[in-house]
Coordinates of C-alpha atoms in Angstrom, one line a residue:
M273 CA -21.5 -24.7 105.8
D274 CA -23.6 -27.8 104.8
K275 CA -22.8 -30.2 102.0
K276 CA -25.5 -29.0 99.6
L277 CA -24.3 -25.3 99.8
K278 CA -20.8 -26.5 99.1
Q279 CA -22.0 -28.4 96.0
Y280 CA -24.0 -25.5 94.8
L281 CA -21.0 -23.1 95.1
V282 CA -18.7 -25.6 93.3
K283 CA -21.3 -26.0 90.5
S284 CA -21.5 -22.2 90.3
F285 CA -17.7 -21.9 89.9
V286 CA -17.7 -24.6 87.2
V287 CA -20.3 -22.6 85.3
L288 CA -18.2 -19.4 85.7
L289 CA -15.1 -21.2 84.4
L290 CA -17.0 -22.4 81.4
I291 CA -18.1 -18.9 80.6
H292 CA -14.5 -17.7 81.1
L293 CA -13.3 -20.4 78.7
G294 CA -15.9 -19.1 76.2
Y295 CA -14.6 -15.5 76.4
F296 CA -11.0 -16.8 76.2
L297 CA -11.8 -18.6 72.9
Y298 CA -13.7 -15.5 71.7
G299 CA -10.6 -13.3 72.3
Y300 CA -8.4 -15.9 70.7
F301 CA -10.3 -16.0 67.5
K302 CA -11.1 -12.3 67.5
F303 CA -7.5 -11.1 67.5
E304 CA -6.9 -9.3 64.2
G305 CA -3.2 -10.0 63.8
I306 CA 0.1 -8.3 64.6
G307 CA -0.2 -6.3 61.3
N308 CA -3.1 -4.4 62.8
I309 CA -1.5 -3.5 66.1
D310 CA -0.7 0.2 66.7
I311 CA 0.3 2.4 69.6
Y312 CA -3.3 2.5 70.8
T313 CA -3.8 -1.3 70.9
E314 CA -4.2 -2.7 74.3
F315 CA -5.8 -5.8 75.9
Y316 CA -9.5 -5.3 76.3
R317 CA -10.9 -2.4 78.2
F318 CA -14.6 -1.8 78.5
K319 CA -16.0 0.4 75.8
F320 CA -19.7 0.0 76.8
Y321 CA -20.9 -0.2 73.2
D322 CA -19.2 -3.2 71.6
D323 CA -20.2 -6.8 71.5
V324 CA -17.9 -7.9 74.4
S325 CA -19.2 -5.2 76.7
I326 CA -22.8 -5.7 75.9
S327 CA -22.6 -9.5 76.1
H328 CA -20.6 -9.2 79.3
F329 CA -23.3 -7.0 80.9
F330 CA -26.1 -9.4 80.1
V331 CA -24.2 -12.6 80.9
T332 CA -23.0 -11.3 84.2
G333 CA -26.4 -9.9 85.1
L334 CA -28.3 -13.1 84.3
F335 CA -25.8 -15.3 86.0
L336 CA -25.8 -13.3 89.3
L337 CA -29.6 -13.0 89.2
F338 CA -30.2 -16.8 88.9
F339 CA -27.3 -17.5 91.3
L340 CA -28.9 -15.3 93.9
I341 CA -32.4 -16.7 93.3
F342 CA -31.3 -20.3 93.8
L343 CA -29.1 -19.4 96.7
L344 CA -31.9 -17.7 98.6
K345 CA -34.5 -20.4 97.6
N346 CA -32.5 -23.5 98.5
H347 CA -29.7 -22.4 100.9
S348 CA -30.9 -19.6 103.2
R349 CA -32.6 -21.4 106.1
K350 CA -29.5 -22.4 108.0
N351 CA -28.2 -21.5 111.5
Y352 CA -24.6 -20.6 110.5
S353 CA -22.1 -19.3 113.0
F354 CA -20.3 -16.0 112.4
V355 CA -17.2 -17.8 111.2
N356 CA -19.2 -19.8 108.6
L357 CA -20.9 -16.6 107.4
L358 CA -17.5 -15.0 106.9
K359 CA -16.5 -18.1 104.8
I360 CA -19.6 -17.9 102.8
G361 CA -19.1 -14.1 102.3
G362 CA -15.5 -14.8 101.1
L363 CA -16.8 -17.3 98.5
L364 CA -19.5 -15.0 97.4
L365 CA -16.9 -12.3 96.9
L366 CA -14.9 -14.7 94.6
I367 CA -18.2 -15.4 92.7
S368 CA -18.6 -11.7 92.3
V369 CA -15.0 -11.2 91.0
F370 CA -15.3 -14.1 88.6
S371 CA -18.7 -12.8 87.4
F372 CA -17.4 -9.4 86.5
S373 CA -14.0 -10.4 84.9
F374 CA -15.0 -12.3 81.8
F375 CA -13.3 -9.6 79.7
V376 CA -10.0 -10.5 81.4
S377 CA -10.2 -14.0 79.9
Y378 CA -11.0 -12.3 76.6
S379 CA -7.7 -10.4 76.9
F380 CA -5.9 -13.6 77.8
G381 CA -7.3 -15.2 74.6
M382 CA -6.0 -12.3 72.5
N383 CA -2.6 -12.6 74.2
A384 CA -2.5 -16.3 73.5
K385 CA -3.3 -15.8 69.8
M386 CA -0.8 -13.0 69.5
R387 CA 2.0 -15.3 70.9
T388 CA 1.1 -18.1 68.5
E389 CA 1.4 -15.6 65.6
L390 CA 4.5 -14.0 67.0
S391 CA 6.5 -15.8 69.7
E392 CA 9.0 -14.0 71.8
A393 CA 11.8 -15.8 70.0
K394 CA 10.6 -14.5 66.6
L395 CA 10.1 -11.0 68.1
N396 CA 13.7 -11.0 69.4
K397 CA 14.9 -12.3 66.0
D398 CA 13.2 -9.3 64.3
K399 CA 14.7 -7.0 66.9
V400 CA 18.2 -8.3 66.2
L401 CA 17.8 -7.7 62.5
L402 CA 16.6 -4.2 63.0
N403 CA 19.5 -3.5 65.5
V404 CA 22.0 -4.7 62.9
L405 CA 20.5 -2.7 60.1
R406 CA 19.6 0.4 62.1
P407 CA 22.3 2.7 60.6
F408 CA 21.0 2.0 57.1
L409 CA 17.4 3.0 58.0
Y410 CA 17.6 6.6 59.1
N411 CA 16.0 9.4 57.2
Y412 CA 18.7 11.0 54.9
T413 CA 18.7 14.2 57.0
S414 CA 19.8 12.3 60.1
Y415 CA 23.1 11.3 58.5
S416 CA 24.3 14.9 59.0
S417 CA 23.8 14.6 62.8
E418 CA 27.1 14.6 64.6
K419 CA 25.3 13.2 67.6
L420 CA 24.2 10.1 65.8
F421 CA 27.1 9.5 63.6
N422 CA 30.6 10.2 65.0
P423 CA 33.9 8.2 65.6
V424 CA 33.1 7.7 69.3
N425 CA 30.2 5.5 68.2
I426 CA 32.5 3.1 66.4
L427 CA 32.6 -0.2 68.3
Y428 CA 34.3 -2.6 65.9
P429 CA 37.0 -3.5 64.7
K430 CA 39.9 -2.8 67.0
P431 CA 41.3 -0.4 68.1
Y432 CA 37.8 0.9 68.4
P433 CA 36.0 2.1 70.4
V434 CA 37.8 5.4 70.9
I435 CA 37.7 8.5 73.1
E436 CA 37.6 12.0 71.7
V437 CA 40.1 14.6 73.0
V438 CA 39.4 18.2 72.1
D439 CA 42.4 20.5 72.1
S440 CA 42.0 24.2 71.5
T441 CA 44.9 26.7 70.8
L442 CA 44.6 30.5 70.8
Y443 CA 46.0 32.1 67.7
G444 CA 45.6 35.9 68.0
N445 CA 41.9 36.5 68.2
Y446 CA 40.6 33.1 67.4
Y447 CA 40.9 29.5 68.6
S448 CA 42.0 26.6 66.6
V449 CA 40.2 23.4 67.7
E450 CA 41.7 20.0 67.1
Y451 CA 39.9 16.7 67.6
N452 CA 42.1 13.7 68.4
Y453 CA 41.0 10.1 69.0
Y454 CA 42.6 7.5 71.2
S455 CA 41.8 3.9 71.6
I456 CA 40.3 2.9 75.0
D457 CA 42.6 0.2 76.5
T458 CA 42.6 -1.7 79.7
L459 CA 45.5 -2.7 81.9
K460 CA 45.2 -5.0 85.0
M461 CA 48.0 -5.3 87.7
L462 CA 48.4 -5.9 91.4
T463 CA 47.8 -2.8 93.4
T464 CA 51.1 -3.1 95.1
D465 CA 52.9 -3.2 91.8
M466 CA 51.0 -0.2 90.6
N467 CA 52.4 1.9 93.5
K468 CA 56.0 1.4 92.4
V469 CA 57.8 1.8 89.2
S470 CA 60.2 -1.1 89.6
G471 CA 59.6 -4.8 89.2
A472 CA 56.6 -6.3 87.4
A473 CA 54.9 -2.9 87.0
S474 CA 57.9 -1.4 85.0
T475 CA 57.9 -4.5 82.8
I476 CA 54.2 -4.1 82.0
L477 CA 54.4 -0.4 81.4
D478 CA 57.4 -0.8 79.1
S479 CA 55.6 -3.4 77.1
I480 CA 52.8 -0.9 76.2
G481 CA 55.2 1.8 75.2
F482 CA 55.3 4.4 78.1
G483 CA 56.2 4.8 81.7
K484 CA 54.3 5.3 84.9
K485 CA 54.1 9.1 84.5
E486 CA 52.7 9.0 81.0
L487 CA 50.3 6.2 82.1
L488 CA 49.0 8.4 84.9
E489 CA 48.4 11.2 82.3
R490 CA 46.5 8.9 80.1
I491 CA 44.3 7.3 82.7
I492 CA 40.6 7.6 82.1
K493 CA 39.3 5.6 85.1
K494 CA 40.7 3.3 87.8
N495 CA 38.8 0.4 89.4
V496 CA 40.1 -1.4 92.4
I497 CA 39.0 -5.0 92.5
K498 CA 40.2 -6.9 95.6
D499 CA 44.1 -6.8 95.4
S500 CA 44.2 -5.7 91.8
T501 CA 43.8 -2.4 90.0
E502 CA 42.1 -2.1 86.6
I503 CA 43.2 0.9 84.6
I504 CA 41.2 2.2 81.7
Y505 CA 43.5 4.5 79.7
K506 CA 44.0 6.3 76.4
G507 CA 46.0 4.0 74.2
M508 CA 47.2 4.5 70.6
R509 CA 46.1 7.5 68.6
V510 CA 43.8 6.7 65.6
N511 CA 42.4 8.7 62.7
P512 CA 38.9 7.3 61.9
D513 CA 38.3 9.9 59.1
Y514 CA 41.2 8.5 57.2
D515 CA 40.6 4.8 57.9
E516 CA 39.6 3.1 54.6
N517 CA 37.8 0.4 56.6
I518 CA 35.5 2.9 58.3
C519 CA 32.4 4.5 56.8
I520 CA 29.5 6.4 58.1
F521 CA 27.4 3.3 58.6
V522 CA 29.7 2.0 61.4
E523 CA 29.7 5.3 63.2
N524 CA 26.4 4.6 64.9
K525 CA 25.8 2.3 67.8
A526 CA 22.1 3.0 68.6
L527 CA 19.8 0.0 68.9
Y528 CA 16.4 0.0 67.3
K529 CA 14.9 -2.0 70.1
P530 CA 16.9 -3.9 72.7
V531 CA 16.3 -7.6 73.4
K532 CA 15.2 -8.2 77.0
G533 CA 17.6 -9.9 79.4
I534 CA 20.8 -9.1 77.4
P535 CA 23.1 -6.2 78.5
I536 CA 22.8 -3.2 76.1
E537 CA 26.5 -2.9 75.7
K538 CA 26.8 -6.5 74.5
Q539 CA 23.9 -6.1 72.0
Q540 CA 25.5 -2.9 70.7
Y541 CA 28.9 -4.6 70.2
D542 CA 27.4 -7.8 68.6
A543 CA 25.3 -5.7 66.2
A544 CA 28.4 -3.6 65.3
V545 CA 30.4 -6.8 64.6
K546 CA 27.6 -8.2 62.3
R547 CA 27.2 -4.9 60.6
Y548 CA 30.9 -4.5 59.9
K549 CA 31.1 -8.0 58.5
L550 CA 28.2 -7.3 56.2
L551 CA 30.1 -4.3 54.9
Y552 CA 33.6 -5.5 54.8
K553 CA 34.0 -9.2 55.3
T554 CA 31.1 -11.3 53.8
K555 CA 30.0 -11.7 50.2
E556 CA 28.2 -8.9 48.4
D557 CA 24.9 -11.0 48.5
S558 CA 25.0 -11.1 52.3
L559 CA 24.0 -7.4 52.6
L560 CA 21.3 -7.8 49.9
N561 CA 19.9 -10.9 51.7
N562 CA 19.6 -8.9 54.9
F563 CA 17.7 -6.1 53.2
K564 CA 15.4 -8.8 51.7
Q565 CA 14.8 -10.0 55.2
L566 CA 14.1 -6.4 56.2
D567 CA 11.6 -6.1 53.4
M568 CA 9.8 -9.2 54.5
L569 CA 9.7 -8.0 58.1
L570 CA 8.1 -4.7 57.0
R571 CA 5.5 -6.6 55.1
K572 CA 4.8 -9.0 58.0
Y573 CA 4.0 -6.0 60.2
K574 CA 2.0 -4.4 57.4
I575 CA 4.3 -1.3 57.3
E576 CA 3.9 0.9 54.2
T577 CA 7.2 0.8 52.3
S578 CA 8.7 1.6 48.9
L579 CA 12.0 0.0 49.9
V580 CA 13.7 -2.1 47.2
P581 CA 16.4 -4.3 48.7
K582 CA 18.6 -4.2 45.5
D583 CA 18.5 -0.4 45.3
L584 CA 19.2 0.0 49.0
A585 CA 22.2 -2.4 48.9
K586 CA 23.5 -0.4 45.9
D587 CA 23.2 2.9 47.7
V588 CA 24.9 1.5 50.8
R589 CA 27.8 0.3 48.8
H590 CA 28.1 3.6 47.0
Y591 CA 28.3 5.7 50.2
Q592 CA 30.6 3.1 51.8
K593 CA 33.1 3.6 49.0
N594 CA 32.6 7.4 48.8
T595 CA 32.9 8.4 52.4
R596 CA 33.5 12.1 51.6
E597 CA 30.3 12.4 49.6
P598 CA 27.3 13.9 51.6
L599 CA 24.7 11.1 52.2
N600 CA 21.5 12.6 50.9
A601 CA 19.9 10.2 48.5
I602 CA 19.7 6.8 50.1
R603 CA 16.6 4.9 49.1
N604 CA 15.3 3.5 52.3
N605 CA 11.8 4.9 52.5
Y606 CA 9.2 3.2 54.7
D607 CA 6.7 4.4 57.4
R608 CA 9.2 4.8 60.2
K609 CA 6.5 6.1 62.7
A610 CA 4.3 3.1 62.1
L611 CA 7.1 0.6 62.7
T612 CA 8.2 2.4 65.9
E613 CA 4.6 2.3 67.1
R614 CA 4.2 -1.4 66.2
F615 CA 7.3 -2.4 68.2
D616 CA 6.5 -0.1 71.2
T617 CA 3.1 -1.7 71.4
L618 CA 4.5 -5.2 71.1
E619 CA 6.9 -4.5 73.9
R620 CA 4.1 -3.4 76.1
L621 CA 1.9 -6.3 75.2
F622 CA 4.7 -8.8 75.8
Y623 CA 6.3 -7.4 78.9
E624 CA 3.8 -5.0 80.5
P625 CA 0.3 -6.4 79.6
K626 CA -2.5 -4.6 81.3
Y627 CA -5.3 -7.2 81.4
L628 CA -7.2 -4.9 83.8
H629 CA -6.7 -1.5 82.3
P630 CA -5.7 1.3 84.8
S631 CA -8.6 3.5 83.6
I632 CA -11.2 1.0 84.9
I633 CA -9.5 -0.5 87.9
E634 CA -11.4 1.7 90.4
I635 CA -14.7 1.3 88.7
F636 CA -14.2 -2.5 88.4
F637 CA -13.5 -3.1 92.1
A638 CA -16.2 -0.7 93.1
V639 CA -18.8 -2.7 91.0
V640 CA -17.4 -6.0 92.3
V641 CA -17.5 -5.0 96.0
G642 CA -20.9 -3.2 95.5
A643 CA -22.5 -6.3 93.9
W644 CA -21.0 -8.6 96.5
L645 CA -22.1 -6.4 99.4
I646 CA -25.7 -6.2 98.2
G647 CA -25.9 -10.0 97.5
F648 CA -24.3 -10.9 100.8
L649 CA -26.6 -8.6 102.8
I650 CA -29.6 -9.9 101.0
Y651 CA -28.5 -13.5 101.8
I652 CA -28.0 -12.7 105.5
L653 CA -31.4 -10.9 105.7
F654 CA -33.2 -13.8 104.0
N655 CA -31.4 -16.3 106.2
Y656 CA -32.3 -14.5 109.3
K657 CA -36.0 -14.0 108.3
R658 CA -36.5 -17.7 107.3
K659 CA -34.9 -18.9 110.5
T660 CA -37.2 -16.8 112.6
A661 CA -40.3 -17.5 110.5

């Protein structure tokens, strides 16, 4: 490969990079904002009728046309070896790829603008707020769901979480069902001590109020770790329904949207602690301030809402203090579907971005390879004819 051809190819790549930069900037300034994202939003895919597709068609076509004309005119009378022809073919394939992928740079530009408007740290902060406030945001009919709201979902304070034990007794022709709840406790000891009642094991078992036989009956799970045994067992009996520090809002541990890279269990527990403190430990204004933050979050993402922070805080306090009253009038109305779609899409754009959409992958590579093959064959043919002329 001679020096002039190398210089020509380098100049061609520089031109392509400038065009890619132009499409990147176009995507950057064309992004309409996180408030306009919905479940159908994705990084650019060819639509064949919009400004990006149309301009892409003409820019790519003109570039490849002039590139091929100057290549054949000025660089096709050389006696290249087979190896050099393969090198040239490889570079022409890269030219083809770069020529048909301007829309990818457009998508990168959109992504860059999105991240300046909403960084990952800000997204995670919004997730944490929604995770903490999640139990206050259900539709009122959901509060009657025993699956969503039940004592087993209580994570904080101690002795929670608990395990539910269902006992049924037959009385004549009907069964009496009783639900009991026990704290989930952990005991660690040497495996050798676990296998005998005397010595250190007896002392440990006595300290928690029962002997080895009773412990064995209460065991939920055993984990052997090297020379130690970790025992997870049913501890003290509790009555969540009669606990004045427990209300329905702490009987739900679901996360609205987990933060990436942090164990789910830790996020659930941390959210439960913050939620409990808002209800029982901090000042009255703390809960209201969190609902004000929620209102700002909904408006930031352009979610239709009639939520009034002061009214919602008042309703929460009412049902917190009247635990026996059916929860059917909480004023937390907003477009739940739109918010879910917004965050589902943001998750996809942040962590699974498809700059080359799956629906056009086959077409894209077919066009790239087809254009490259045609151009390369024309170059070989012209090179051969001009050498023999």
